[in-house]
Every structure is written in structure tokens, then in C-alpha cells.
Short mmCIF file of C-alpha atoms in Angstrom, two decimals:
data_model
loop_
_atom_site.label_atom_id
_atom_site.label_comp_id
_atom_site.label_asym_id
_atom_site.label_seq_id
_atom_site.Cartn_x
_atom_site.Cartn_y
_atom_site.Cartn_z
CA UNK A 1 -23.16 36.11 10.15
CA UNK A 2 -21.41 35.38 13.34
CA UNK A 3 -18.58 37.64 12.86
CA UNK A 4 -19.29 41.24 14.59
CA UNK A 5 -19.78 43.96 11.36
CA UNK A 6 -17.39 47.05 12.25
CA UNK A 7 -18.03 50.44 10.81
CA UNK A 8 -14.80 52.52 9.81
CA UNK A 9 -15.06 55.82 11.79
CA UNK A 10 -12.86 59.08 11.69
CA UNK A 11 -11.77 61.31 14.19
CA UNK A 12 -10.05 64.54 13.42
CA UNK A 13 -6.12 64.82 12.17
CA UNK A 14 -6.36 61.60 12.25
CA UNK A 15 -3.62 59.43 9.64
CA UNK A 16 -5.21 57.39 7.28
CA UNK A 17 -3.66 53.88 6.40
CA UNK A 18 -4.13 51.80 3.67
CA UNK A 19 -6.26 49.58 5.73
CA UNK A 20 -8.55 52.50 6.92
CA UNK A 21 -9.67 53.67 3.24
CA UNK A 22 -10.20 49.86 2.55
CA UNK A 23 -12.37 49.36 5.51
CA UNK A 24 -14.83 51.70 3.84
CA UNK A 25 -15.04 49.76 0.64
CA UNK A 26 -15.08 46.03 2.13
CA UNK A 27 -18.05 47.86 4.86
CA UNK A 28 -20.20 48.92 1.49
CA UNK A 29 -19.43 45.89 -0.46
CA UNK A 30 -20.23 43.36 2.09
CA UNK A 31 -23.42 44.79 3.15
CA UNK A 32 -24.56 44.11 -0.62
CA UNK A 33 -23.45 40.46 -0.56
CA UNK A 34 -25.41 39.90 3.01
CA UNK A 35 -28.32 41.69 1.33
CA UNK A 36 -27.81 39.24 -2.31
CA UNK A 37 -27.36 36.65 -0.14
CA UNK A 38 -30.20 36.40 2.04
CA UNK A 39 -32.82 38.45 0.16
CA UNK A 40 -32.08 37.09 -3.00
CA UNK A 41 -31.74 33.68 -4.49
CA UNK A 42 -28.71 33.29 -6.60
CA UNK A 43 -29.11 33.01 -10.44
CA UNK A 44 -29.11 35.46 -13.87
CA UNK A 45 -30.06 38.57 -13.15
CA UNK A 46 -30.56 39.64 -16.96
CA UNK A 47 -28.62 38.57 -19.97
CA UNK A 48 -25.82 35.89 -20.14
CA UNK A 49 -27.72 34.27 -23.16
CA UNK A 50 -25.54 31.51 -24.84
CA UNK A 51 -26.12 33.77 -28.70
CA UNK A 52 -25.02 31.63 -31.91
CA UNK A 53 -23.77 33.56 -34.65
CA UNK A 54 -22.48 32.95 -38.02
CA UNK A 55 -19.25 34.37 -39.57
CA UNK A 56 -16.62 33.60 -42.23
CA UNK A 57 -14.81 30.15 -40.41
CA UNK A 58 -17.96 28.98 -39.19
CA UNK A 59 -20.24 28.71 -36.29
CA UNK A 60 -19.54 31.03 -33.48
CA UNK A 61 -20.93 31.36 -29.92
CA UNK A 62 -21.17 34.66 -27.40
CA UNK A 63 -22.06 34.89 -24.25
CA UNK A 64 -24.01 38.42 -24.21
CA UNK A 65 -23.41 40.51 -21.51
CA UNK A 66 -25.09 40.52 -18.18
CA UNK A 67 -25.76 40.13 -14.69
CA UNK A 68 -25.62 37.80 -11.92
CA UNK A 69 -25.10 36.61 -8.67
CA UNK A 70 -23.57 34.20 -6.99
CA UNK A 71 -24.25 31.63 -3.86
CA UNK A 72 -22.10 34.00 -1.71
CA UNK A 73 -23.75 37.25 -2.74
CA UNK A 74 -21.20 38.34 -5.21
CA UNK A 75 -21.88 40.06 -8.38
CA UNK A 76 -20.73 38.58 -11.66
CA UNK A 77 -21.33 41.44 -14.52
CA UNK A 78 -19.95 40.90 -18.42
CA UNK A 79 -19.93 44.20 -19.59
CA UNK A 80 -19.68 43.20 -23.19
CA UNK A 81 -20.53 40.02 -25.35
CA UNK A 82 -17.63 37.76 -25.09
CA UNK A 83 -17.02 34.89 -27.85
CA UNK A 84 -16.49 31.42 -26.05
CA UNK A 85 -13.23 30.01 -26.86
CA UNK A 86 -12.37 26.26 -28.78
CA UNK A 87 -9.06 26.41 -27.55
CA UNK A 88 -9.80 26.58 -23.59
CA UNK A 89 -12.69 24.00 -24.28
CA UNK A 90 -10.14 21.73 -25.98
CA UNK A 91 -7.49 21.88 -23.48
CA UNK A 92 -9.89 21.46 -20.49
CA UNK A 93 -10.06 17.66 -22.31
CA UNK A 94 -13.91 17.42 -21.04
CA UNK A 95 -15.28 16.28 -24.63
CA UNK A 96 -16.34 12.54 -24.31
CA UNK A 97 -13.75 10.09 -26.75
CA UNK A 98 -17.55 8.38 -28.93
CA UNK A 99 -20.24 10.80 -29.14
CA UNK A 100 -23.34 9.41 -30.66
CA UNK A 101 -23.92 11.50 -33.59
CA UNK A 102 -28.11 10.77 -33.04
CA UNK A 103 -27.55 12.08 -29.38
CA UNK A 104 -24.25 14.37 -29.43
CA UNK A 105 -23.73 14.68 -26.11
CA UNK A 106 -24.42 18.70 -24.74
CA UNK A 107 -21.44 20.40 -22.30
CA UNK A 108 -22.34 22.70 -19.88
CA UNK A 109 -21.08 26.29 -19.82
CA UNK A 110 -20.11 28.35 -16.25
CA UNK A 111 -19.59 31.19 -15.39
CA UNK A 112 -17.54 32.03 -11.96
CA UNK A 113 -16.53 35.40 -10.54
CA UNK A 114 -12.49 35.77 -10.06
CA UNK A 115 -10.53 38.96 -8.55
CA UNK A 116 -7.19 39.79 -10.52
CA UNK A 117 -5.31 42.37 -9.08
CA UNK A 118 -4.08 44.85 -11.46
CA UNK A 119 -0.66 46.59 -11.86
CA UNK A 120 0.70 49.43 -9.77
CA UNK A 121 -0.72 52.76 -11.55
CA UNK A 122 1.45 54.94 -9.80
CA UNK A 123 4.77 55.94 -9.90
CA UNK A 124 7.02 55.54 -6.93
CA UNK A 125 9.84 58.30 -5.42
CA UNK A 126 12.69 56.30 -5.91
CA UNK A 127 13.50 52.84 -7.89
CA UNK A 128 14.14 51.05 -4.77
CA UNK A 129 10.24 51.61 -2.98
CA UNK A 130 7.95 48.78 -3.81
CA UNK A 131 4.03 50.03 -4.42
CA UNK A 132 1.68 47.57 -4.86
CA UNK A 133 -1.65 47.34 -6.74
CA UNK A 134 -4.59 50.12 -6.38
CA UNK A 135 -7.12 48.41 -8.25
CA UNK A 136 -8.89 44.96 -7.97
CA UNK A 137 -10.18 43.81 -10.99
CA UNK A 138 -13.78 41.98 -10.08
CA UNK A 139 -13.96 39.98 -12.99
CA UNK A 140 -14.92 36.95 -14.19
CA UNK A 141 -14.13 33.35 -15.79
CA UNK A 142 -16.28 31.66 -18.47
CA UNK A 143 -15.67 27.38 -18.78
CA UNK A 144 -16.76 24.47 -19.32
CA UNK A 145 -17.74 21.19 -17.75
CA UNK A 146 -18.07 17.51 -18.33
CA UNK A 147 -21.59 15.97 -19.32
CA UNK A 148 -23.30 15.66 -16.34
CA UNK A 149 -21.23 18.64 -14.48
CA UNK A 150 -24.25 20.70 -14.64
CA UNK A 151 -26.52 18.36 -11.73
CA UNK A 152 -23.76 18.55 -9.38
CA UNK A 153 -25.08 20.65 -6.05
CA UNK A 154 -23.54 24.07 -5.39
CA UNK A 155 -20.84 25.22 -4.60
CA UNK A 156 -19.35 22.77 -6.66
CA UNK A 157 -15.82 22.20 -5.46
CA UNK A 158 -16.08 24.89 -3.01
CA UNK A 159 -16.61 27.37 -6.08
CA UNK A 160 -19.47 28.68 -7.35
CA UNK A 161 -20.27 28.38 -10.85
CA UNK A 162 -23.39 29.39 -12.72
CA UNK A 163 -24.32 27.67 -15.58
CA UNK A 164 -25.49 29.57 -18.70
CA UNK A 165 -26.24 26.78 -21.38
CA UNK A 166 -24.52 23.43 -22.96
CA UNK A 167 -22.64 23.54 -26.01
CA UNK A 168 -22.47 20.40 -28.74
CA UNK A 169 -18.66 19.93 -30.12
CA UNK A 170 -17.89 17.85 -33.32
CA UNK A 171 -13.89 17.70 -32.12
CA UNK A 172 -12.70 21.13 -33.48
CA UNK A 173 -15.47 23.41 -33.19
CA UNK A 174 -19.07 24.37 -31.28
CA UNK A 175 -21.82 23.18 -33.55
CA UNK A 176 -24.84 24.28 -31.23
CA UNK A 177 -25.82 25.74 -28.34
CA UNK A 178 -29.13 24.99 -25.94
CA UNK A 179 -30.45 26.46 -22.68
CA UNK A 180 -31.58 23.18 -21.33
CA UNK A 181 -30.42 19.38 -21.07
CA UNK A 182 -31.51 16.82 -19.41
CA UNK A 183 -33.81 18.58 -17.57
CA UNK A 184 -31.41 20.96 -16.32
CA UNK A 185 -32.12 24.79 -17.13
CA UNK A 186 -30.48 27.94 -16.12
CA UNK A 187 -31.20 29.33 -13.00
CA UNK A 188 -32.32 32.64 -12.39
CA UNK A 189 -32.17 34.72 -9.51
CA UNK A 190 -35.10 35.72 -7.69
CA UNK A 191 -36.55 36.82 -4.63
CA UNK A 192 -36.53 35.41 -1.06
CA UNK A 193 -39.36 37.24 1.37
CA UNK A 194 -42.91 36.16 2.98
CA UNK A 195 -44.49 39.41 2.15
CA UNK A 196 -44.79 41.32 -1.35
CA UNK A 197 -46.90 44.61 -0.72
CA UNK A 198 -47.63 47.04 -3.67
CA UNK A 199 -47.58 50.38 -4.09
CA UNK A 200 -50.32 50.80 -6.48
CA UNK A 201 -53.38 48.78 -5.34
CA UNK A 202 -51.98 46.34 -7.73
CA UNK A 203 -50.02 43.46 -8.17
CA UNK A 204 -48.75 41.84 -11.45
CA UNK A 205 -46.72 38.37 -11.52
CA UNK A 206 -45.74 37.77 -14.88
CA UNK A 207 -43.67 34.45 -16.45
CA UNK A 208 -41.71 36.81 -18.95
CA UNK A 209 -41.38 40.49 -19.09
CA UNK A 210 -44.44 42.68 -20.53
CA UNK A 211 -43.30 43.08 -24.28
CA UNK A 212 -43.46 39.40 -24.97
CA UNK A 213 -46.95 38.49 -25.72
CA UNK A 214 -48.76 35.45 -25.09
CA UNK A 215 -46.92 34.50 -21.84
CA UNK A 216 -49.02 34.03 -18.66
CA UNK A 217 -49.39 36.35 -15.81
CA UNK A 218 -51.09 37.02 -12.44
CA UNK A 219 -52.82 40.31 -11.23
CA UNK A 220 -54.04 41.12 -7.96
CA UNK A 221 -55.99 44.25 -7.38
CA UNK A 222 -58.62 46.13 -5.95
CA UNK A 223 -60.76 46.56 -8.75
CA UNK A 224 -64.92 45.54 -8.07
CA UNK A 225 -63.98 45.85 -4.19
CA UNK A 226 -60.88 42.89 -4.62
CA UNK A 227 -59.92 40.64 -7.62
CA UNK A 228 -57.33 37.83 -8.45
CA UNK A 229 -57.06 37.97 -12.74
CA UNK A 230 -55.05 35.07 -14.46
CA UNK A 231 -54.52 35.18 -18.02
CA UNK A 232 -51.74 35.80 -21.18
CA UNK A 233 -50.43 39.13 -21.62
CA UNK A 234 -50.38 41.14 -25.12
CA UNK A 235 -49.00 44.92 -25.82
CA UNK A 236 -48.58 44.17 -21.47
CA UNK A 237 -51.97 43.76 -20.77
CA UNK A 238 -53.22 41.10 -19.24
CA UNK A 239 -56.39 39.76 -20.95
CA UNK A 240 -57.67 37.37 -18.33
CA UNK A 241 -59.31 34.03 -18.77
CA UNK A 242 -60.11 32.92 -14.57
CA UNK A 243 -61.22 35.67 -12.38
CA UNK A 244 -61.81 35.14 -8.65
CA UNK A 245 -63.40 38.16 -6.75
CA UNK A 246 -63.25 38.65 -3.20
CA UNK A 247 -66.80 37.02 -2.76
CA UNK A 248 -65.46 34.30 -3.60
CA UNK A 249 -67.75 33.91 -6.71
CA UNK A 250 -64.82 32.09 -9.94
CA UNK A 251 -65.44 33.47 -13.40
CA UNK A 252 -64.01 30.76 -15.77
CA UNK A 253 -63.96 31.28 -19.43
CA UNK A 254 -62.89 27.51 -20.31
CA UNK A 255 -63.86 24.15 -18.20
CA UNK A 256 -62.91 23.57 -14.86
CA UNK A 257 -60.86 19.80 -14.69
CA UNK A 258 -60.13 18.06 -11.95
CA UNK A 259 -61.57 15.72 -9.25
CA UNK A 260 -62.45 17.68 -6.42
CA UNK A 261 -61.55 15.47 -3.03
CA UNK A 262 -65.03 14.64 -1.16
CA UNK A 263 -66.85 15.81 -4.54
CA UNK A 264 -68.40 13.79 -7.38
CA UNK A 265 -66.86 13.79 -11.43
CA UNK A 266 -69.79 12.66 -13.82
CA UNK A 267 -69.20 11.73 -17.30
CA UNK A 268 -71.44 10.06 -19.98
CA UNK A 269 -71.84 9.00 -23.34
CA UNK A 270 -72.39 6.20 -25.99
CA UNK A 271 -70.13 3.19 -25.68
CA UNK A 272 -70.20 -0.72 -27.66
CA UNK A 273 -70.29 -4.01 -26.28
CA UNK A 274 -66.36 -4.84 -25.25
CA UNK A 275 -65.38 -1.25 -24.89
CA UNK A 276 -64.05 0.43 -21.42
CA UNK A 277 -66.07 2.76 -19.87
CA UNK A 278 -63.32 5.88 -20.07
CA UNK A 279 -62.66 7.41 -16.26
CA UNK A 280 -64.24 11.37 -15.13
CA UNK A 281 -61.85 14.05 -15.73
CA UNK A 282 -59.67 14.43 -12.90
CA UNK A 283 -60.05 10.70 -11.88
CA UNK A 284 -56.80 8.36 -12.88
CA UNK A 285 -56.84 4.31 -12.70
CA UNK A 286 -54.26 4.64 -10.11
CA UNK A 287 -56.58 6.46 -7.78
CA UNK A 288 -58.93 4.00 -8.48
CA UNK A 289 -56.73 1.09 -7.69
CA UNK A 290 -55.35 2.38 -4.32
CA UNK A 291 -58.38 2.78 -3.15
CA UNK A 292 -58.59 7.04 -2.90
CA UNK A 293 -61.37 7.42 -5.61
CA UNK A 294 -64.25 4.69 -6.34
CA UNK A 295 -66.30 4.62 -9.38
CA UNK A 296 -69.94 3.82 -10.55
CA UNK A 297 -70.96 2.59 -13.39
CA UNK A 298 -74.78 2.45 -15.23
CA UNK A 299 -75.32 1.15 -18.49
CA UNK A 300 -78.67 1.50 -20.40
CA UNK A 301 -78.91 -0.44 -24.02
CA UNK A 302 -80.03 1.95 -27.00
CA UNK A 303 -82.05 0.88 -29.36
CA UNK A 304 -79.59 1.33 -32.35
CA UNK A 305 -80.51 -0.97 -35.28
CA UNK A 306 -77.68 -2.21 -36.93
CA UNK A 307 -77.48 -1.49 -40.51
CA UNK A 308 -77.38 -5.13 -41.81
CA UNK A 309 -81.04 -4.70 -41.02
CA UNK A 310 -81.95 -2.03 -43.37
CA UNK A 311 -84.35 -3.92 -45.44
CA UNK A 312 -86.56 -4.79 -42.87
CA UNK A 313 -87.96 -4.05 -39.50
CA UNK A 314 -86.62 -5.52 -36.03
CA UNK A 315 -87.39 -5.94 -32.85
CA UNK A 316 -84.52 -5.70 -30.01
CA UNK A 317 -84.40 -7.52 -26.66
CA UNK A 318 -81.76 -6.91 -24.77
CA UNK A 319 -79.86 -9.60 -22.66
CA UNK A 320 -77.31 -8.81 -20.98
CA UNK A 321 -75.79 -5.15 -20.23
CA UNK A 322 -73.54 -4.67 -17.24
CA UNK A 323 -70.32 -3.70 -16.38
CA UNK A 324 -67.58 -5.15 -14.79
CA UNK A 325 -65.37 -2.79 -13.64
CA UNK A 326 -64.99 -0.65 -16.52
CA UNK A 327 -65.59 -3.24 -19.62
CA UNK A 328 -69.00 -2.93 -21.13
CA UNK A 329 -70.88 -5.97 -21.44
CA UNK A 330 -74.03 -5.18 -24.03
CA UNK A 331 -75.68 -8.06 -25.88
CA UNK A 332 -78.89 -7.76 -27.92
CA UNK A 333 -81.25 -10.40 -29.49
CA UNK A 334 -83.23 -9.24 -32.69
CA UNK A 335 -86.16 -10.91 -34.52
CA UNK A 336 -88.42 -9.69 -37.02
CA UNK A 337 -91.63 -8.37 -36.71
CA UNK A 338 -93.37 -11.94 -37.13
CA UNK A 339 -91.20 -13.33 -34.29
CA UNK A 340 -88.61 -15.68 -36.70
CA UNK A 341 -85.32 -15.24 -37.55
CA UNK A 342 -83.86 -14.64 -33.99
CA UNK A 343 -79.59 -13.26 -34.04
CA UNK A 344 -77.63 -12.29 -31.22
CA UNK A 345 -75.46 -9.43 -31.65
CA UNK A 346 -72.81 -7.05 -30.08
CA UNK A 347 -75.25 -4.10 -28.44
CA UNK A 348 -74.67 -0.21 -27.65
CA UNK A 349 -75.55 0.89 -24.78
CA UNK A 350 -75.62 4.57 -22.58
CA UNK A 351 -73.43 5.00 -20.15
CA UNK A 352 -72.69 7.07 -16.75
CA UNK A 353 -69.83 7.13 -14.61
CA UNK A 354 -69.54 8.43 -11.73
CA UNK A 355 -66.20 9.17 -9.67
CA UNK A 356 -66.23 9.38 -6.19
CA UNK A 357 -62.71 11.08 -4.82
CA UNK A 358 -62.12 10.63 -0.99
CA UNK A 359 -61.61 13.30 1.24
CA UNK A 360 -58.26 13.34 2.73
#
């Protein structure tokens, strides 16, 4: 950005060079990088699927055409599907030598933009005069990479390369093809600002676009004086599930999870001698253990006659029923009614547990 920006301007009966006419175009098409570059994050714009298809020889895979940008704000476009080809992939020699046929390993597909300058179209005066090209071709180059290519940081060797997918290879031709591996998805492009205003009194965020169904989304409106709706889409309408108004009041049609920091998480329930006590919702061991939530623990025994005394009629004295830490301690004496035959047995007991989460 440090370089001034200069304007081609015209005067009148004023000759034209070659340079002149080109100052116009590189003026137009470098404002639209600046603006791809900074108010846009590089990525897909639309298409460039990795699209497995099925013909006469086998297993073939297109790249469908699409749109998108680079680091540097240029503009990739495939204007057609284009079939990836064996023979580059073989003599780019980036297939691994043992593949693991559990595990085949997964290569990752690029796409890079790349000028060619085309041929003269225009016929010179004389056989002698030299003309040179009139067109630039903005096109593009589709390859491959190495396992593990696709984690490298951009630019990778000072070019920029977008992956679309990975591609499995059995040594002669592509067997598969996946968006993801490792971990490692394609990148789209999106949208770099602090401020999203809409025109409309409403604003929709959605995870895919409004024909497919059951994907999440996000509105934020106006409607009963200011609401925030979350909830899947179908036929593009958002059928929400957690509403927050602009009271402040949260209308939740499932439970709320989660340990709230400075709040309390209760759970209860029936539990047998030996057993842990199972943590709140929200609440994990390792909170416990570092010391950022503490837990309580009270036991009660329940009178819960075992069945081996169906035939007749006990009486139960509990004695013992504690916790320590989490593992239930419950042990019950029984005796008959006439105060013989004494047992000790395993007891069940009622528990709560209650997590405390510290306020950061």
C-alpha cells in the first residue's frame, strides 16, 4: 500500500501509447485486488468441488467450475468443469513408494492463478515489424501436492495455492476423492469488517445457503421490539429453537448445559454402595482437580429391600453412608422382625451433588 496509486488522465489531441490504454486496465484491476485483499479473506468463492464421476475406463475426477480468490486479491475463475489429469499427477512423482492399503494416504489438490500471454491477433504492415501480444490470458493451473503439502502456511513457496480436496491413487489411477484430511478442509473466502448493518430490519447468518434444509442459522431482527432467533432452516425458514429478546428474557426449547462461573450445577439421583457419584453437567474432573470448581456431596440410604428377602419381612439399619470424594460408601445391616438373623449388605442410597464453579 505504500506505493502512490496514479490515475490515467487525458488531455485533448493527445497520442495514446501502449502504456496509456494499459494504465486504465492495471488502475481498474488493481483497485479490485486492494478491495479482495483487505475486505475479503481469501478462499472459494462458489464451486471448485472435487466431483467423482464414472465412465467407460474407470473412475474419473472434475473439478467443477468456479470462483476464487487468492492471498493477493486475484481472481481465479474455471469457467467450465475440468477433468484432473493422471499423467501430470504421475510425473509430479508426489505419490508415496508403500501406501497402507487400510490408510491410503490422501494428496492434496491446488489450484493457482497463472497469466499466459496469447498470440499476436493482428496482422502487421510488412513481414519485417514485430507486434506483440494483445491479450493476457488470466488463467489458471490445477496440481497436486505431497501428503502433508496441504498444512504448509501461505503463500507456500512464494505462490499461492488454494487447495480444493485430496485425491487417493492406487499407482495408475484416482480411486477417491475427499474434501477433508487430517483435519485440513477447504477454505472459503469470507468477509473481513467490524460492522454488518442490514437493510431490512433483519439479519440472517446461515452455515449453508437457504435451499439446504436442516443446517443452522442466526436471525437478528426487530420483531417484538428486538430479537436474536437461533435455529435449523427448512424451505429457508428458520424455525428457531433459542430466542433471546431485547429484555433480556431466553426462550429455550431444550435444556440449558453448562456450569455457569460463580453459579451452582445440582444433580441427583439413586446410586449403590461402590459406585461414583457422576459430576453436574457442565462440571469436568479436571476442573475439579485444578481447583476452579469444588463439589458437594450428600448421601441419604433408601430403604430398598433386597430381593433375597422376599419371603419375609426386614428391618434396615444403616451403618455407614458417606462419600469420599466421589465413591459412595453405603452399608446396611438387616434383621428380621424378631431381632435374629442379623446380615450386612451392600446399601443404596440418594444422592446430591452439588458443583460449585469459581468466578474468574
Amino acid at each position: 500500500m505504500s506505493s502512490p496509486i496514479l490515475r490515467p488522465a487525458f488531455s485533448e489531441n493527445q497520442i495514446l501509447s501502449a502504456s496509456d490504454v494499459n494504465g486504465i486496465v492495471d488502475h481498474a484491476r488493481n483497485a479490485l485486488m486492494r478491495h479482495n485483499r483487505h475486505l475479503h479473506s481469501w478462499g472459494i468463492a462458489d464451486g471448485l468441488d472435487l466431483d467423482v464421476r464414472s465412465s467407460a475406463s474407470g473412475l474419473e475426477i472434475y473439478v467443477t467450475a468456479g470462483v476464487a480468490m487468492d492471498g493477493s486479491g486475484r481472481e481465479i475463475v474455471v469457467g467450465e468443469d475440468e477433468r484432473l489429469s493422471e499423467d501430470l499427477f504421475d510425473r509430479l512423482n508426489v505419490a508415496e513408494s508403500t501406501v497402507d492399503p487400510n490408510n491410503p494416504p490422501k494428496y492434496p489438490v491446488f489450484i493457482r492463478g497463472r497469466d499466459q500471454m496469447q498470440p499476436a491477433t493482428m496482422a502487421t504492415k510488412t513481414a519485417c515489424q514485430q507486434r506483440g501480444s494483445t491479450r493476457t490470458l488470466e488463467g489458471h493451473e490445477i496440481t497436486f501436492g505431497r501428503v502433508g503439502d496441504a498444512a504448509l502456511p501461505q503463500p507456500a513457496n512464494n505462490v499461492w495455492r488454494i487447495l480444493l480436496g485430496f485425491v487417493e491413487w492406487d499407482g495408475n489411477n484416482f480411486t477417491a476423492a475427499h474434501s477433508t484430511a487430517d483435519g485440513i478442509r477447504r477454505r472459503y473466502a469470507g468477509v473481513q469488517a467490524e460492522d454488518v448493518s442490514a437493510q431490512n430490519d433483519s439479519l440472517t447468518l446461515r452455515s449453508a445457503n437457504r435451499e439446504t434444509d436442516d443446517k443452522a442459522a442466526l436471525i437478528i431482527d426487530n420483531e417484538n421490539d428486538g430479537e436474536m432467533r437461533f435455529g435449523l432452516q427448512s424451505d429457508g425458514v428458520v424455525m428457531p429453537v433459542f430466542t433471546v429478546n431485547a429484555k433480556g428474557d431466553v426462550i429455550a426449547k431444550g435444556k440449558i448445559l453448562g456450569a455457569i462461573a460463580g453459579g451452582v450445577q445440582v444433580e441427583s439421583g439413586v446410586i449403590t454402595d461402590g459406585a461414583l457419584v457422576p459430576l453436574p453437567a457442565g462440571i469436568t474432573q479436571q476442573q475439579v482437580d485444578s481447583g476452579e470448581a469444588e463439589i458437594q456431596v450428600h448421601l441419604s440410604p433408601r430403604y430398598q429391600q433386597p430381593a433375597m428377602f422376599s419371603s419375609s419381612i426386614r428391618v434396615m439399619h444403616p451403618l455407614e453412608c458417606y462419600a469420599n470424594e466421589r465413591r459412595v460408601t453405603c452399608r446396611v445391616l438387616w434383621r428380621r422382625m424378631d431381632n435374629t438373623d442379623p446380615i450386612v449388605l451392600p446399601g443404596v442410597c440418594d444422592y446430591q451433588i452439588f458443583g460449585f464453579v469459581k468466578a474468574k
